[in-house]
């Protein structure tokens, strides 16, 4: 007879034990047991409940806990350690009870109320190397909580843990005095007395020389080359203030304090990293840090073989920049949202408007317009604001009728052309302005030329590649459009506007008569941005092409939820923004299922 099916699940595991438990028991057995029981009731149990965890089991000196959320597990651990520090204040050393904690995320085996598996074992091993009153976490935990938990993380490097097959990268979390204590003084210069430089009026970043962890001097050139490439690629983003190589390499080989670097160079963000070579493989790690708070905003690693060192350099640079750019943008948007309204400047208003523009929905576009108008009131020649405002008016134009349709077309084109005059060397500005010229139908050639220029100005700008993929599909270059969309998605897989690249693939598949693939892409667009009307419009077309009238009618109903009062009679109006060839093809496909009249 077959055995019972083993239940497994993914969970965050927190292991804690009392430091010096045997010593405490030897000094006062009954008092220690009583104190530990009281602490569990008054401190541990409430903290665990507060963070939605459960106690799996307790041993004499330890506790094993399970959490569905990694963020909850880490916040619970921090809360426990802070509460323990407060509890121990004023107690004699021989009366203090301190925990050490380890946290891991992994697949676990469930047996009744108990849990087993490597996920549990690693948490226990991390706890064993944690300092008294400290917390050690695995690399997978770090990646899940970075930017979500306010804490100071320290990379302890790879550790070999008892009975764990492979070395594990470990991070510690600073607590108490350590969390607020400045790092060691930079050996670059005794610059503490220098006044802090004024931050630029746009996000500012320095890329520090990457640390060579290989012990191989030849890797110094490789590491330096990557840093130089990253600096060059970031410099193509005109909305960023990037410190030049000559200034950042002053810190090469030095022990630096991130906050001091921020003060000395006048930057808000610091990117640091390392290079580690093993055999014919190399691993690059990078992490983005807020210089003011030392909070880690992003981290990742990139692996490859040293067959073609320059190809590997290019791939790593593309990966770092592609992930870094949206992370910086997100951090800046959150910073602007925290500022009181009375202190907002033109840049802050633009940052607040940006998510509403990228949402590409009728419900959010009016909020974007109000914020962008405030930005232009403060700075009438703000090219980026003009380009985004053009995009916002273009979104209204897409579904407007009558006089509003003409008014929105005029407003969109006016701001787009103004943006191209003011920001002709800015890839982002040229992207949004060029896209508007294309979709308003007034200047398809001009819009396509602008998008071509945008990708030349900044080959690493994912939004430019995404919009250009749509333009290529609409101007009868579907195969190149798919390649461009694929590059955009590879470059920036976490970008909130990545649905636009999938939309480029979707339209290209329609042009190529690959309707099954187009339908799959249409579903992906809706999943990525369920508030984007054109995702549903093209899903209707692809459903008709596949002969699925019921699915097409369902998408019409879903579209009506986004656009109140919308019916299938409004479909021709949605496609009026596209060139005649692709528009007529969409109409023919919808007529084939009776969605629109002849």
Tab-separated table of N, CA and C in Angstrom, residues 261-326:
chain	number	residue	atom	x	y	z
A	261	UNK	N	30.326	59.047	2.368
A	261	UNK	CA	30.423	59.159	0.915
A	261	UNK	C	29.313	60.058	0.384
A	262	UNK	N	28.097	59.854	0.903
A	262	UNK	CA	26.980	60.692	0.492
A	262	UNK	C	27.220	62.157	0.785
A	263	UNK	N	27.796	62.443	1.952
A	263	UNK	CA	28.092	63.831	2.336
A	263	UNK	C	29.183	64.420	1.441
A	264	UNK	N	30.248	63.652	1.238
A	264	UNK	CA	31.400	64.176	0.505
A	264	UNK	C	31.081	64.445	-0.970
A	265	UNK	N	30.254	63.579	-1.561
A	265	UNK	CA	29.975	63.702	-2.991
A	265	UNK	C	28.633	64.363	-3.282
A	266	UNK	N	27.812	64.544	-2.251
A	266	UNK	CA	26.502	65.143	-2.468
A	266	UNK	C	25.579	64.243	-3.260
A	267	UNK	N	25.461	62.974	-2.839
A	267	UNK	CA	24.592	62.027	-3.536
A	267	UNK	C	23.620	61.395	-2.546
A	268	UNK	N	22.485	60.972	-3.083
A	268	UNK	CA	21.467	60.332	-2.258
A	268	UNK	C	21.626	58.814	-2.235
A	269	UNK	N	22.171	58.249	-3.339
A	269	UNK	CA	22.253	56.795	-3.446
A	269	UNK	C	23.687	56.348	-3.745
A	270	UNK	N	24.032	55.174	-3.225
A	270	UNK	CA	25.353	54.591	-3.448
A	270	UNK	C	25.154	53.160	-3.945
A	271	UNK	N	25.825	52.829	-5.046
A	271	UNK	CA	25.833	51.457	-5.544
A	271	UNK	C	27.208	50.874	-5.258
A	272	UNK	N	27.229	49.767	-4.538
A	272	UNK	CA	28.497	49.084	-4.274
A	272	UNK	C	28.347	47.622	-4.660
A	273	UNK	N	29.467	46.945	-4.825
A	273	UNK	CA	29.384	45.554	-5.234
A	273	UNK	C	30.702	44.837	-5.083
A	274	UNK	N	30.722	43.590	-5.546
A	274	UNK	CA	31.932	42.772	-5.430
A	274	UNK	C	32.014	41.815	-6.607
A	275	UNK	N	33.233	41.332	-6.847
A	275	UNK	CA	33.509	40.359	-7.897
A	275	UNK	C	34.168	39.148	-7.246
A	276	UNK	N	33.629	37.965	-7.527
A	276	UNK	CA	34.206	36.737	-6.964
A	276	UNK	C	34.386	35.726	-8.100
A	277	UNK	N	35.617	35.258	-8.294
A	277	UNK	CA	35.922	34.306	-9.362
A	277	UNK	C	36.180	32.937	-8.758
A	278	UNK	N	35.593	31.903	-9.386
A	278	UNK	CA	35.832	30.525	-8.975
A	278	UNK	C	35.968	29.681	-10.238
A	279	UNK	N	37.178	29.225	-10.515
A	279	UNK	CA	37.412	28.471	-11.745
A	279	UNK	C	37.201	29.359	-12.954
A	280	UNK	N	36.352	28.877	-13.867
A	280	UNK	CA	36.072	29.678	-15.062
A	280	UNK	C	34.779	30.471	-14.935
A	281	UNK	N	34.255	30.565	-13.723
A	281	UNK	CA	33.018	31.303	-13.487
A	281	UNK	C	33.285	32.520	-12.596
A	282	UNK	N	32.437	33.518	-12.775
A	282	UNK	CA	32.576	34.727	-11.978
A	282	UNK	C	31.186	35.151	-11.506
A	283	UNK	N	31.127	35.677	-10.303
A	283	UNK	CA	29.866	36.173	-9.747
A	283	UNK	C	30.043	37.643	-9.380
A	284	UNK	N	29.113	38.471	-9.852
A	284	UNK	CA	29.085	39.893	-9.520
A	284	UNK	C	27.880	40.144	-8.632
A	285	UNK	N	28.083	40.776	-7.503
A	285	UNK	CA	26.957	41.179	-6.653
A	285	UNK	C	26.907	42.702	-6.610
A	286	UNK	N	25.717	43.222	-6.484
A	286	UNK	CA	25.539	44.666	-6.379
A	286	UNK	C	24.434	44.992	-5.397
A	287	UNK	N	24.538	46.116	-4.732
A	287	UNK	CA	23.476	46.553	-3.830
A	287	UNK	C	23.389	48.072	-3.843
A	288	UNK	N	22.161	48.546	-3.860
A	288	UNK	CA	21.872	49.969	-3.870
A	288	UNK	C	21.492	50.396	-2.466
A	289	UNK	N	22.130	51.469	-1.972
A	289	UNK	CA	21.950	51.894	-0.580
A	289	UNK	C	21.557	53.360	-0.543
A	290	UNK	N	20.604	53.685	0.311
A	290	UNK	CA	20.258	55.077	0.588
A	290	UNK	C	21.341	55.637	1.499
A	291	UNK	N	22.083	56.618	1.006
A	291	UNK	CA	23.244	57.115	1.753
A	291	UNK	C	22.843	57.747	3.080
A	292	UNK	N	21.662	58.349	3.153
A	292	UNK	CA	21.257	59.043	4.381
A	292	UNK	C	20.897	58.077	5.492
A	293	UNK	N	20.222	56.967	5.136
A	293	UNK	CA	19.717	56.048	6.161
A	293	UNK	C	20.472	54.724	6.209
A	294	UNK	N	21.326	54.472	5.201
A	294	UNK	CA	22.014	53.192	5.026
A	294	UNK	C	21.049	52.045	4.742
A	295	UNK	N	19.814	52.345	4.425
A	295	UNK	CA	18.840	51.303	4.100
A	295	UNK	C	19.171	50.702	2.738
A	296	UNK	N	19.079	49.383	2.636
A	296	UNK	CA	19.326	48.695	1.374
A	296	UNK	C	18.037	48.698	0.552
A	297	UNK	N	18.111	49.218	-0.663
A	297	UNK	CA	16.930	49.361	-1.507
A	297	UNK	C	16.822	48.265	-2.554
A	298	UNK	N	17.946	47.686	-2.931
A	298	UNK	CA	17.949	46.664	-3.979
A	298	UNK	C	19.254	45.899	-3.890
A	299	UNK	N	19.189	44.616	-4.221
A	299	UNK	CA	20.407	43.806	-4.282
A	299	UNK	C	20.171	42.651	-5.239
A	300	UNK	N	21.236	42.231	-5.919
A	300	UNK	CA	21.121	41.084	-6.817
A	300	UNK	C	22.516	40.565	-7.124
A	301	UNK	N	22.567	39.391	-7.756
A	301	UNK	CA	23.847	38.824	-8.174
A	301	UNK	C	23.723	38.351	-9.613
A	302	UNK	N	24.861	38.344	-10.306
A	302	UNK	CA	24.910	37.987	-11.716
A	302	UNK	C	26.070	37.014	-11.911
A	303	UNK	N	25.785	35.887	-12.561
A	303	UNK	CA	26.795	34.847	-12.756
A	303	UNK	C	27.075	34.646	-14.241
A	304	UNK	N	28.294	34.213	-14.561
A	304	UNK	CA	28.620	33.900	-15.943
A	304	UNK	C	29.977	33.244	-16.048
A	305	UNK	N	30.245	32.698	-17.235
A	305	UNK	CA	31.540	32.067	-17.512
A	305	UNK	C	32.476	33.068	-18.174
A	306	UNK	N	33.745	32.999	-17.820
A	306	UNK	CA	34.726	33.918	-18.397
A	306	UNK	C	35.251	33.328	-19.707
A	307	UNK	N	34.354	33.227	-20.684
A	307	UNK	CA	34.778	32.819	-22.029
A	307	UNK	C	35.044	34.069	-22.852
A	308	UNK	N	34.067	34.934	-22.876
A	308	UNK	CA	34.228	36.218	-23.540
A	308	UNK	C	34.005	37.289	-22.490
A	309	UNK	N	35.087	37.809	-21.945
A	309	UNK	CA	34.994	38.705	-20.801
A	309	UNK	C	34.209	39.968	-21.141
A	310	UNK	N	34.329	40.453	-22.380
A	310	UNK	CA	33.634	41.687	-22.737
A	310	UNK	C	32.131	41.455	-22.890
A	311	UNK	N	31.759	40.305	-23.432
A	311	UNK	CA	30.338	39.971	-23.538
A	311	UNK	C	29.731	39.851	-22.140
A	312	UNK	N	30.478	39.234	-21.216
A	312	UNK	CA	29.989	39.093	-19.842
A	312	UNK	C	29.858	40.459	-19.178
A	313	UNK	N	30.835	41.330	-19.409
A	313	UNK	CA	30.752	42.690	-18.865
A	313	UNK	C	29.491	43.390	-19.349
A	314	UNK	N	29.221	43.288	-20.645
A	314	UNK	CA	28.044	43.941	-21.218
A	314	UNK	C	26.765	43.380	-20.614
A	315	UNK	N	26.698	42.066	-20.455
A	315	UNK	CA	25.485	41.436	-19.929
A	315	UNK	C	25.242	41.840	-18.483
A	316	UNK	N	26.305	41.879	-17.702
A	316	UNK	CA	26.154	42.260	-16.297
A	316	UNK	C	25.763	43.729	-16.188
A	317	UNK	N	26.402	44.578	-17.001
A	317	UNK	CA	26.050	46.004	-16.989
A	317	UNK	C	24.581	46.200	-17.326
A	318	UNK	N	24.121	45.516	-18.381
A	318	UNK	CA	22.722	45.619	-18.790
A	318	UNK	C	21.805	45.159	-17.666
A	319	UNK	N	22.180	44.053	-17.002
A	319	UNK	CA	21.348	43.538	-15.916
A	319	UNK	C	21.283	44.476	-14.724
A	320	UNK	N	22.439	45.004	-14.325
A	320	UNK	CA	22.483	45.907	-13.173
A	320	UNK	C	21.678	47.175	-13.458
A	321	UNK	N	21.929	47.789	-14.606
A	321	UNK	CA	21.260	49.047	-14.938
A	321	UNK	C	19.767	48.827	-15.142
A	322	UNK	N	19.403	47.712	-15.802
A	322	UNK	CA	17.999	47.428	-16.047
A	322	UNK	C	17.203	47.262	-14.770
A	323	UNK	N	17.801	46.658	-13.761
A	323	UNK	CA	17.102	46.480	-12.484
A	323	UNK	C	17.225	47.722	-11.616
A	324	UNK	N	18.336	48.427	-11.766
A	324	UNK	CA	18.609	49.571	-10.898
A	324	UNK	C	17.706	50.761	-11.215
A	325	UNK	N	17.491	51.022	-12.501
A	325	UNK	CA	16.734	52.215	-12.898
A	325	UNK	C	15.329	52.247	-12.302
A	326	UNK	N	14.519	51.158	-12.429
A	326	UNK	CA	13.196	51.210	-11.795
A	326	UNK	C	13.256	51.228	-10.273
